[in-house]
Amino acid sequence: QVQLVESGGGLVQAGGSLRISCTASGRTFNTYVMNWFRQAPGKEREIVAKISWSGSTYYADSVKGRFTISRDNAKNTVYLQMNSLKPEDTAVYTCAAALRWATMAYDYWGQGTQVTVSS
């Protein structure tokens, strides 16, 4: 069993930066692809970024060049550094762990952290 706990969300002005973290319990963290999703009010959940155990990354077009995903396997933690934030980045950000890179099946989910970007 793996538990995921996000932290670091908050309120930031447009153009600002924020780093959110997701820390996992359990010993098998480094075998999982770690994903960041977000869901804004009234919108469907969308994937923001993901990172493999070896560091390969994927970004949604909407965040490419502004967000950076990274992981520290020794700390069982994945990070999402968000720069040049826009009001449309406002959402609940949730991390999820998956055993496969290309999958619709996610094994574990965090509870989410709110990110609010004011204009």
Short mmCIF file of N, CA, C and O in Angstrom, two decimals:
data_model
loop_
_atom_site.label_atom_id
_atom_site.label_comp_id
_atom_site.label_asym_id
_atom_site.label_seq_id
_atom_site.Cartn_x
_atom_site.Cartn_y
_atom_site.Cartn_z
N GLN A 1 0.85 -1.19 0.00
CA GLN A 1 0.00 0.00 0.00
C GLN A 1 0.88 1.24 0.00
O GLN A 1 1.88 1.31 0.70
N VAL A 2 0.53 2.21 -0.82
CA VAL A 2 1.25 3.47 -0.91
C VAL A 2 0.27 4.60 -0.60
O VAL A 2 -0.84 4.63 -1.13
N GLN A 3 0.69 5.50 0.25
CA GLN A 3 -0.11 6.69 0.53
C GLN A 3 0.62 7.91 -0.02
O GLN A 3 1.84 8.04 0.16
N LEU A 4 -0.13 8.78 -0.68
CA LEU A 4 0.43 9.98 -1.27
C LEU A 4 -0.14 11.20 -0.55
O LEU A 4 -1.36 11.31 -0.39
N VAL A 5 0.75 12.10 -0.16
CA VAL A 5 0.33 13.30 0.55
C VAL A 5 0.94 14.52 -0.14
O VAL A 5 2.17 14.65 -0.20
N GLU A 6 0.07 15.39 -0.64
CA GLU A 6 0.54 16.62 -1.30
C GLU A 6 0.68 17.75 -0.28
O GLU A 6 0.00 17.76 0.75
N SER A 7 1.54 18.68 -0.62
CA SER A 7 1.71 19.88 0.20
C SER A 7 2.24 21.00 -0.67
O SER A 7 2.72 20.77 -1.78
N GLY A 8 2.14 22.22 -0.14
CA GLY A 8 2.74 23.36 -0.81
C GLY A 8 1.80 24.23 -1.60
O GLY A 8 2.22 25.24 -2.18
N GLY A 9 0.53 23.87 -1.66
CA GLY A 9 -0.40 24.71 -2.38
C GLY A 9 -0.64 26.03 -1.66
O GLY A 9 -0.20 26.22 -0.53
N GLY A 10 -1.34 26.94 -2.32
CA GLY A 10 -1.64 28.21 -1.71
C GLY A 10 -2.10 29.23 -2.71
O GLY A 10 -2.47 28.89 -3.83
N LEU A 11 -2.06 30.49 -2.28
CA LEU A 11 -2.48 31.62 -3.10
C LEU A 11 -1.26 32.36 -3.59
O LEU A 11 -0.36 32.69 -2.80
N VAL A 12 -1.22 32.65 -4.88
CA VAL A 12 -0.10 33.36 -5.46
C VAL A 12 -0.63 34.31 -6.54
O VAL A 12 -1.66 34.04 -7.16
N GLN A 13 0.06 35.41 -6.75
CA GLN A 13 -0.34 36.35 -7.78
C GLN A 13 0.10 35.86 -9.15
O GLN A 13 1.08 35.11 -9.28
N ALA A 14 -0.62 36.30 -10.16
CA ALA A 14 -0.26 35.95 -11.53
C ALA A 14 1.19 36.39 -11.80
O ALA A 14 1.61 37.46 -11.38
N GLY A 15 1.90 35.50 -12.47
CA GLY A 15 3.31 35.74 -12.74
C GLY A 15 4.24 35.19 -11.68
O GLY A 15 5.46 35.13 -11.88
N GLY A 16 3.68 34.77 -10.57
CA GLY A 16 4.47 34.24 -9.48
C GLY A 16 4.78 32.77 -9.64
O GLY A 16 4.47 32.14 -10.65
N SER A 17 5.43 32.24 -8.61
CA SER A 17 5.87 30.84 -8.63
C SER A 17 5.41 30.12 -7.38
O SER A 17 5.18 30.73 -6.33
N LEU A 18 5.31 28.82 -7.51
CA LEU A 18 4.91 27.98 -6.39
C LEU A 18 5.47 26.59 -6.65
O LEU A 18 5.53 26.14 -7.80
N ARG A 19 5.89 25.92 -5.59
CA ARG A 19 6.32 24.53 -5.72
C ARG A 19 5.46 23.67 -4.84
O ARG A 19 5.34 23.93 -3.65
N ILE A 20 4.85 22.66 -5.44
CA ILE A 20 4.07 21.71 -4.67
C ILE A 20 4.80 20.36 -4.65
O ILE A 20 5.59 20.06 -5.55
N SER A 21 4.55 19.63 -3.59
CA SER A 21 5.24 18.36 -3.38
C SER A 21 4.23 17.24 -3.14
O SER A 21 3.10 17.48 -2.69
N CYS A 22 4.66 16.04 -3.42
CA CYS A 22 3.86 14.86 -3.15
C CYS A 22 4.80 13.81 -2.57
O CYS A 22 5.74 13.36 -3.25
N THR A 23 4.57 13.46 -1.32
CA THR A 23 5.43 12.49 -0.64
C THR A 23 4.70 11.18 -0.47
O THR A 23 3.53 11.15 -0.06
N ALA A 24 5.40 10.10 -0.80
CA ALA A 24 4.80 8.77 -0.76
C ALA A 24 5.35 7.96 0.39
O ALA A 24 6.53 8.04 0.73
N SER A 25 4.47 7.17 0.97
CA SER A 25 4.92 6.19 1.94
C SER A 25 5.24 4.91 1.18
O SER A 25 4.88 4.75 0.01
N GLY A 26 5.93 3.99 1.81
CA GLY A 26 6.20 2.72 1.15
C GLY A 26 7.57 2.68 0.50
O GLY A 26 8.19 3.71 0.24
N ARG A 27 8.02 1.49 0.20
CA ARG A 27 9.38 1.30 -0.28
C ARG A 27 9.49 1.21 -1.79
O ARG A 27 10.58 1.12 -2.32
N THR A 28 8.37 1.22 -2.48
CA THR A 28 8.41 0.97 -3.92
C THR A 28 8.18 2.23 -4.73
O THR A 28 7.85 2.16 -5.90
N PHE A 29 8.38 3.39 -4.12
CA PHE A 29 8.12 4.66 -4.80
C PHE A 29 8.85 4.74 -6.12
O PHE A 29 8.29 5.20 -7.11
N ASN A 30 10.10 4.29 -6.15
CA ASN A 30 10.89 4.51 -7.36
C ASN A 30 10.50 3.58 -8.51
O ASN A 30 11.08 3.69 -9.59
N THR A 31 9.54 2.71 -8.31
CA THR A 31 9.07 1.87 -9.41
C THR A 31 7.88 2.48 -10.12
O THR A 31 7.46 1.98 -11.17
N TYR A 32 7.35 3.56 -9.57
CA TYR A 32 6.14 4.16 -10.12
C TYR A 32 6.43 5.36 -11.01
O TYR A 32 7.35 6.14 -10.75
N VAL A 33 5.59 5.50 -12.04
CA VAL A 33 5.50 6.75 -12.78
C VAL A 33 4.64 7.69 -11.93
O VAL A 33 3.54 7.32 -11.50
N MET A 34 5.17 8.87 -11.67
CA MET A 34 4.44 9.82 -10.83
C MET A 34 3.83 10.89 -11.72
O MET A 34 4.49 11.44 -12.61
N ASN A 35 2.57 11.16 -11.46
CA ASN A 35 1.79 12.06 -12.29
C ASN A 35 1.20 13.20 -11.46
O ASN A 35 0.82 12.99 -10.31
N TRP A 36 1.14 14.36 -12.07
CA TRP A 36 0.39 15.47 -11.49
C TRP A 36 -0.83 15.74 -12.37
O TRP A 36 -0.69 15.93 -13.58
N PHE A 37 -1.99 15.78 -11.74
CA PHE A 37 -3.24 16.15 -12.39
C PHE A 37 -3.73 17.45 -11.78
O PHE A 37 -3.32 17.83 -10.68
N ARG A 38 -4.66 18.10 -12.46
CA ARG A 38 -5.34 19.23 -11.87
C ARG A 38 -6.80 19.25 -12.33
O ARG A 38 -7.13 18.74 -13.40
N GLN A 39 -7.62 19.80 -11.48
CA GLN A 39 -9.03 19.95 -11.82
C GLN A 39 -9.52 21.30 -11.33
O GLN A 39 -9.47 21.58 -10.13
N ALA A 40 -9.96 22.10 -12.28
CA ALA A 40 -10.52 23.41 -11.97
C ALA A 40 -12.03 23.27 -11.81
O ALA A 40 -12.63 22.33 -12.34
N PRO A 41 -12.65 24.19 -11.10
CA PRO A 41 -14.11 24.12 -10.92
C PRO A 41 -14.85 24.08 -12.25
O PRO A 41 -14.57 24.89 -13.15
N GLY A 42 -15.74 23.11 -12.39
CA GLY A 42 -16.53 23.01 -13.59
C GLY A 42 -15.82 22.40 -14.77
O GLY A 42 -16.37 22.34 -15.88
N LYS A 43 -14.59 21.96 -14.57
CA LYS A 43 -13.82 21.38 -15.67
C LYS A 43 -13.42 19.95 -15.34
O LYS A 43 -13.41 19.54 -14.19
N GLU A 44 -13.07 19.21 -16.39
CA GLU A 44 -12.61 17.85 -16.19
C GLU A 44 -11.17 17.84 -15.68
O GLU A 44 -10.40 18.76 -15.92
N ARG A 45 -10.84 16.76 -15.00
CA ARG A 45 -9.47 16.60 -14.54
C ARG A 45 -8.56 16.39 -15.75
O ARG A 45 -8.91 15.68 -16.70
N GLU A 46 -7.39 17.01 -15.70
CA GLU A 46 -6.43 16.88 -16.79
C GLU A 46 -5.05 16.60 -16.24
O GLU A 46 -4.69 17.06 -15.15
N ILE A 47 -4.28 15.86 -17.01
CA ILE A 47 -2.91 15.60 -16.60
C ILE A 47 -2.06 16.83 -16.90
O ILE A 47 -2.22 17.47 -17.93
N VAL A 48 -1.20 17.14 -15.99
CA VAL A 48 -0.32 18.30 -16.12
C VAL A 48 1.09 17.87 -16.51
O VAL A 48 1.69 18.43 -17.43
N ALA A 49 1.60 16.87 -15.80
CA ALA A 49 2.96 16.39 -16.06
C ALA A 49 3.13 15.02 -15.44
O ALA A 49 2.39 14.63 -14.54
N LYS A 50 4.12 14.30 -15.94
CA LYS A 50 4.45 13.02 -15.34
C LYS A 50 5.94 12.77 -15.49
O LYS A 50 6.60 13.35 -16.36
N ILE A 51 6.46 11.87 -14.62
CA ILE A 51 7.88 11.57 -14.63
C ILE A 51 8.09 10.10 -14.32
O ILE A 51 7.46 9.55 -13.42
N SER A 52 8.97 9.48 -15.10
CA SER A 52 9.25 8.07 -14.89
C SER A 52 10.27 7.90 -13.77
O SER A 52 10.85 8.87 -13.27
N TRP A 53 10.53 6.66 -13.40
CA TRP A 53 11.50 6.40 -12.34
C TRP A 53 12.89 6.88 -12.74
O TRP A 53 13.71 7.27 -11.91
N SER A 54 13.17 6.89 -14.06
CA SER A 54 14.49 7.28 -14.54
C SER A 54 14.58 8.75 -14.89
O SER A 54 15.66 9.23 -15.26
N GLY A 55 13.46 9.47 -14.79
CA GLY A 55 13.52 10.91 -15.03
C GLY A 55 12.95 11.38 -16.34
O GLY A 55 12.98 12.59 -16.62
N SER A 56 12.44 10.49 -17.16
CA SER A 56 11.77 10.94 -18.38
C SER A 56 10.51 11.72 -18.00
O SER A 56 9.83 11.36 -17.05
N THR A 57 10.23 12.77 -18.76
CA THR A 57 9.12 13.63 -18.40
C THR A 57 8.17 13.87 -19.57
O THR A 57 8.53 13.72 -20.73
N TYR A 58 6.97 14.27 -19.19
CA TYR A 58 5.93 14.68 -20.14
C TYR A 58 5.22 15.89 -19.53
O TYR A 58 5.01 15.94 -18.31
N TYR A 59 4.88 16.86 -20.40
CA TYR A 59 4.14 18.03 -19.96
C TYR A 59 2.97 18.29 -20.89
O TYR A 59 3.09 18.13 -22.11
N ALA A 60 1.87 18.71 -20.32
CA ALA A 60 0.77 19.19 -21.14
C ALA A 60 1.21 20.47 -21.84
O ALA A 60 2.01 21.24 -21.31
N ASP A 61 0.67 20.70 -23.02
CA ASP A 61 1.05 21.89 -23.78
C ASP A 61 0.79 23.17 -22.99
O ASP A 61 1.54 24.15 -23.13
N SER A 62 -0.24 23.17 -22.19
CA SER A 62 -0.64 24.38 -21.47
C SER A 62 0.38 24.80 -20.42
O SER A 62 0.36 25.96 -19.98
N VAL A 63 1.25 23.89 -20.01
CA VAL A 63 2.22 24.22 -18.95
C VAL A 63 3.66 24.09 -19.42
O VAL A 63 4.58 24.44 -18.67
N LYS A 64 3.85 23.63 -20.63
CA LYS A 64 5.21 23.41 -21.14
C LYS A 64 5.99 24.71 -21.11
O LYS A 64 5.50 25.75 -21.55
N GLY A 65 7.19 24.65 -20.58
CA GLY A 65 8.04 25.83 -20.49
C GLY A 65 7.83 26.64 -19.23
O GLY A 65 8.61 27.54 -18.92
N ARG A 66 6.77 26.36 -18.49
CA ARG A 66 6.49 27.08 -17.24
C ARG A 66 6.59 26.17 -16.02
O ARG A 66 6.99 26.61 -14.94
N PHE A 67 6.21 24.92 -16.17
CA PHE A 67 6.22 23.97 -15.05
C PHE A 67 7.36 22.97 -15.22
O PHE A 67 7.69 22.59 -16.36
N THR A 68 7.92 22.52 -14.11
CA THR A 68 8.95 21.49 -14.14
C THR A 68 8.63 20.43 -13.10
O THR A 68 8.44 20.76 -11.92
N ILE A 69 8.57 19.19 -13.54
CA ILE A 69 8.36 18.08 -12.63
C ILE A 69 9.70 17.43 -12.33
O ILE A 69 10.57 17.32 -13.22
N SER A 70 9.90 17.03 -11.09
CA SER A 70 11.13 16.34 -10.71
C SER A 70 10.80 15.38 -9.57
O SER A 70 9.72 15.45 -8.98
N ARG A 71 11.72 14.50 -9.31
CA ARG A 71 11.51 13.55 -8.22
C ARG A 71 12.81 13.29 -7.49
O ARG A 71 13.89 13.35 -8.09
N ASP A 72 12.67 13.01 -6.22
CA ASP A 72 13.81 12.62 -5.38
C ASP A 72 13.44 11.26 -4.81
O ASP A 72 12.67 11.17 -3.84
N ASN A 73 13.97 10.21 -5.42
CA ASN A 73 13.59 8.87 -4.99
C ASN A 73 14.06 8.56 -3.58
O ASN A 73 13.45 7.77 -2.87
N ALA A 74 15.15 9.18 -3.14
CA ALA A 74 15.63 8.96 -1.78
C ALA A 74 14.67 9.52 -0.75
O ALA A 74 14.61 9.04 0.38
N LYS A 75 13.92 10.55 -1.15
CA LYS A 75 12.95 11.18 -0.24
C LYS A 75 11.52 10.76 -0.55
O LYS A 75 10.58 11.27 0.06
N ASN A 76 11.35 9.85 -1.52
CA ASN A 76 10.00 9.42 -1.91
C ASN A 76 9.10 10.60 -2.25
O ASN A 76 7.91 10.61 -1.90
N THR A 77 9.66 11.57 -2.94
CA THR A 77 8.91 12.80 -3.19
C THR A 77 9.01 13.22 -4.65
O THR A 77 10.09 13.11 -5.25
N VAL A 78 7.90 13.68 -5.18
CA VAL A 78 7.85 14.27 -6.51
C VAL A 78 7.42 15.72 -6.35
O VAL A 78 6.60 16.05 -5.49
N TYR A 79 8.03 16.58 -7.15
CA TYR A 79 7.78 18.01 -7.05
C TYR A 79 7.19 18.53 -8.35
O TYR A 79 7.43 17.98 -9.43
N LEU A 80 6.47 19.62 -8.24
CA LEU A 80 6.02 20.36 -9.42
C LEU A 80 6.34 21.83 -9.16
O LEU A 80 5.70 22.48 -8.33
N GLN A 81 7.36 22.30 -9.85
CA GLN A 81 7.73 23.72 -9.78
C GLN A 81 6.92 24.45 -10.82
O GLN A 81 7.00 24.13 -12.02
N MET A 82 6.15 25.43 -10.38
CA MET A 82 5.26 26.16 -11.27
C MET A 82 5.68 27.63 -11.32
O MET A 82 5.66 28.31 -10.29
N ASN A 83 6.11 28.07 -12.49
CA ASN A 83 6.54 29.45 -12.69
C ASN A 83 5.59 30.16 -13.66
O ASN A 83 4.82 29.51 -14.37
N SER A 84 5.68 31.47 -13.66
CA SER A 84 4.84 32.28 -14.55
C SER A 84 3.38 31.85 -14.48
O SER A 84 2.71 31.64 -15.50
N LEU A 85 2.91 31.73 -13.26
CA LEU A 85 1.55 31.23 -13.07
C LEU A 85 0.50 32.18 -13.62
O LEU A 85 0.67 33.41 -13.58
N LYS A 86 -0.57 31.59 -14.11
CA LYS A 86 -1.68 32.34 -14.70
C LYS A 86 -2.96 32.02 -13.93
O LYS A 86 -3.06 30.94 -13.32
N PRO A 87 -3.93 32.91 -13.96
CA PRO A 87 -5.20 32.61 -13.26
C PRO A 87 -5.82 31.28 -13.72
O PRO A 87 -6.45 30.59 -12.92
N GLU A 88 -5.62 30.93 -14.97
CA GLU A 88 -6.18 29.68 -15.46
C GLU A 88 -5.47 28.44 -14.93
O GLU A 88 -5.90 27.31 -15.19
N ASP A 89 -4.39 28.63 -14.19
CA ASP A 89 -3.73 27.50 -13.52
C ASP A 89 -4.42 27.17 -12.19
O ASP A 89 -4.07 26.17 -11.54
N THR A 90 -5.35 28.00 -11.78
CA THR A 90 -6.08 27.75 -10.53
C THR A 90 -6.81 26.42 -10.61
O THR A 90 -7.59 26.19 -11.54
N ALA A 91 -6.54 25.55 -9.63
CA ALA A 91 -7.13 24.22 -9.64
C ALA A 91 -6.71 23.48 -8.37
O ALA A 91 -5.82 23.94 -7.64
N VAL A 92 -7.33 22.34 -8.16
CA VAL A 92 -6.83 21.39 -7.17
C VAL A 92 -5.84 20.48 -7.89
O VAL A 92 -6.18 19.86 -8.90
N TYR A 93 -4.63 20.43 -7.38
CA TYR A 93 -3.57 19.63 -7.97
C TYR A 93 -3.42 18.35 -7.16
O TYR A 93 -3.28 18.40 -5.93
N THR A 94 -3.43 17.23 -7.87
CA THR A 94 -3.39 15.93 -7.23
C THR A 94 -2.31 15.07 -7.86
O THR A 94 -2.17 15.05 -9.09
N CYS A 95 -1.57 14.37 -7.04
CA CYS A 95 -0.58 13.45 -7.58
C CYS A 95 -1.15 12.04 -7.63
O CYS A 95 -2.04 11.70 -6.84
N ALA A 96 -0.63 11.27 -8.55
CA ALA A 96 -1.08 9.89 -8.72
C ALA A 96 0.10 9.03 -9.14
O ALA A 96 0.98 9.49 -9.86
N ALA A 97 0.08 7.78 -8.70
CA ALA A 97 1.15 6.84 -9.02
C ALA A 97 0.62 5.77 -9.95
O ALA A 97 -0.47 5.23 -9.75
N ALA A 98 1.42 5.45 -10.96
CA ALA A 98 1.03 4.43 -11.92
C ALA A 98 2.24 3.53 -12.21
O ALA A 98 3.38 3.99 -12.18
N LEU A 99 1.97 2.29 -12.50
CA LEU A 99 3.06 1.36 -12.79
C LEU A 99 3.53 1.47 -14.24
O LEU A 99 4.65 1.06 -14.55
N ARG A 100 2.68 2.02 -15.10
CA ARG A 100 3.03 2.14 -16.51
C ARG A 100 3.08 3.58 -16.95
O ARG A 100 2.37 4.42 -16.41
N TRP A 101 3.88 3.87 -17.96
CA TRP A 101 3.99 5.22 -18.50
C TRP A 101 2.71 5.61 -19.22
O TRP A 101 2.17 6.68 -18.99
N ALA A 102 2.26 4.74 -20.12
CA ALA A 102 1.05 5.02 -20.89
C ALA A 102 -0.07 4.19 -20.31
O ALA A 102 -0.11 2.98 -20.53
N THR A 103 -0.91 4.80 -19.55
CA THR A 103 -1.95 4.06 -18.87
C THR A 103 -3.11 4.97 -18.53
O THR A 103 -2.96 6.19 -18.44
N MET A 104 -4.28 4.35 -18.35
CA MET A 104 -5.42 5.05 -17.80
C MET A 104 -5.70 4.53 -16.39
O MET A 104 -6.68 4.94 -15.78
N ALA A 105 -4.81 3.66 -15.92
CA ALA A 105 -5.00 3.05 -14.61
C ALA A 105 -3.97 3.61 -13.64
O ALA A 105 -2.76 3.45 -13.87
N TYR A 106 -4.43 4.25 -12.62
CA TYR A 106 -3.56 4.84 -11.60
C TYR A 106 -3.80 4.09 -10.29
O TYR A 106 -4.93 3.93 -9.86
N ASP A 107 -2.71 3.66 -9.71
CA ASP A 107 -2.82 2.78 -8.55
C ASP A 107 -3.12 3.54 -7.26
O ASP A 107 -3.84 3.03 -6.39
N TYR A 108 -2.57 4.71 -7.12
CA TYR A 108 -2.75 5.47 -5.89
C TYR A 108 -2.93 6.94 -6.22
O TYR A 108 -2.31 7.46 -7.15
N TRP A 109 -3.74 7.60 -5.39
CA TRP A 109 -4.02 9.03 -5.55
C TRP A 109 -3.81 9.74 -4.22
O TRP A 109 -4.07 9.18 -3.16
N GLY A 110 -3.35 10.97 -4.32
CA GLY A 110 -3.31 11.81 -3.14
C GLY A 110 -4.65 12.49 -2.93
O GLY A 110 -5.60 12.28 -3.69
N GLN A 111 -4.69 13.35 -1.91
CA GLN A 111 -5.95 14.02 -1.58
C GLN A 111 -6.09 15.37 -2.29
O GLN A 111 -7.18 15.93 -2.33
N GLY A 112 -5.00 15.85 -2.84
CA GLY A 112 -5.04 17.11 -3.59
C GLY A 112 -4.63 18.31 -2.75
O GLY A 112 -4.76 18.32 -1.53
N THR A 113 -4.12 19.31 -3.44
CA THR A 113 -3.76 20.58 -2.80
C THR A 113 -4.25 21.71 -3.69
O THR A 113 -4.10 21.66 -4.91
N GLN A 114 -4.82 22.73 -3.08
CA GLN A 114 -5.41 23.84 -3.83
C GLN A 114 -4.34 24.84 -4.23
O GLN A 114 -3.53 25.28 -3.39
N VAL A 115 -4.34 25.20 -5.49
CA VAL A 115 -3.49 26.28 -6.00
C VAL A 115 -4.41 27.35 -6.58
O VAL A 115 -5.23 27.05 -7.45
N THR A 116 -4.27 28.56 -6.06
CA THR A 116 -5.11 29.66 -6.52
C THR A 116 -4.21 30.78 -7.01
O THR A 116 -3.33 31.24 -6.28
N VAL A 117 -4.43 31.20 -8.25
CA VAL A 117 -3.64 32.26 -8.85
C VAL A 117 -4.55 33.47 -9.06
O VAL A 117 -5.53 33.40 -9.80
N SER A 118 -4.21 34.55 -8.40
CA SER A 118 -5.02 35.76 -8.51
C SER A 118 -4.50 36.65 -9.62
O SER A 118 -3.29 36.71 -9.88
N SER A 119 -5.42 37.36 -10.26
CA SER A 119 -5.03 38.24 -11.38
C SER A 119 -4.70 39.63 -10.89
O SER A 119 -4.90 39.98 -9.74
#
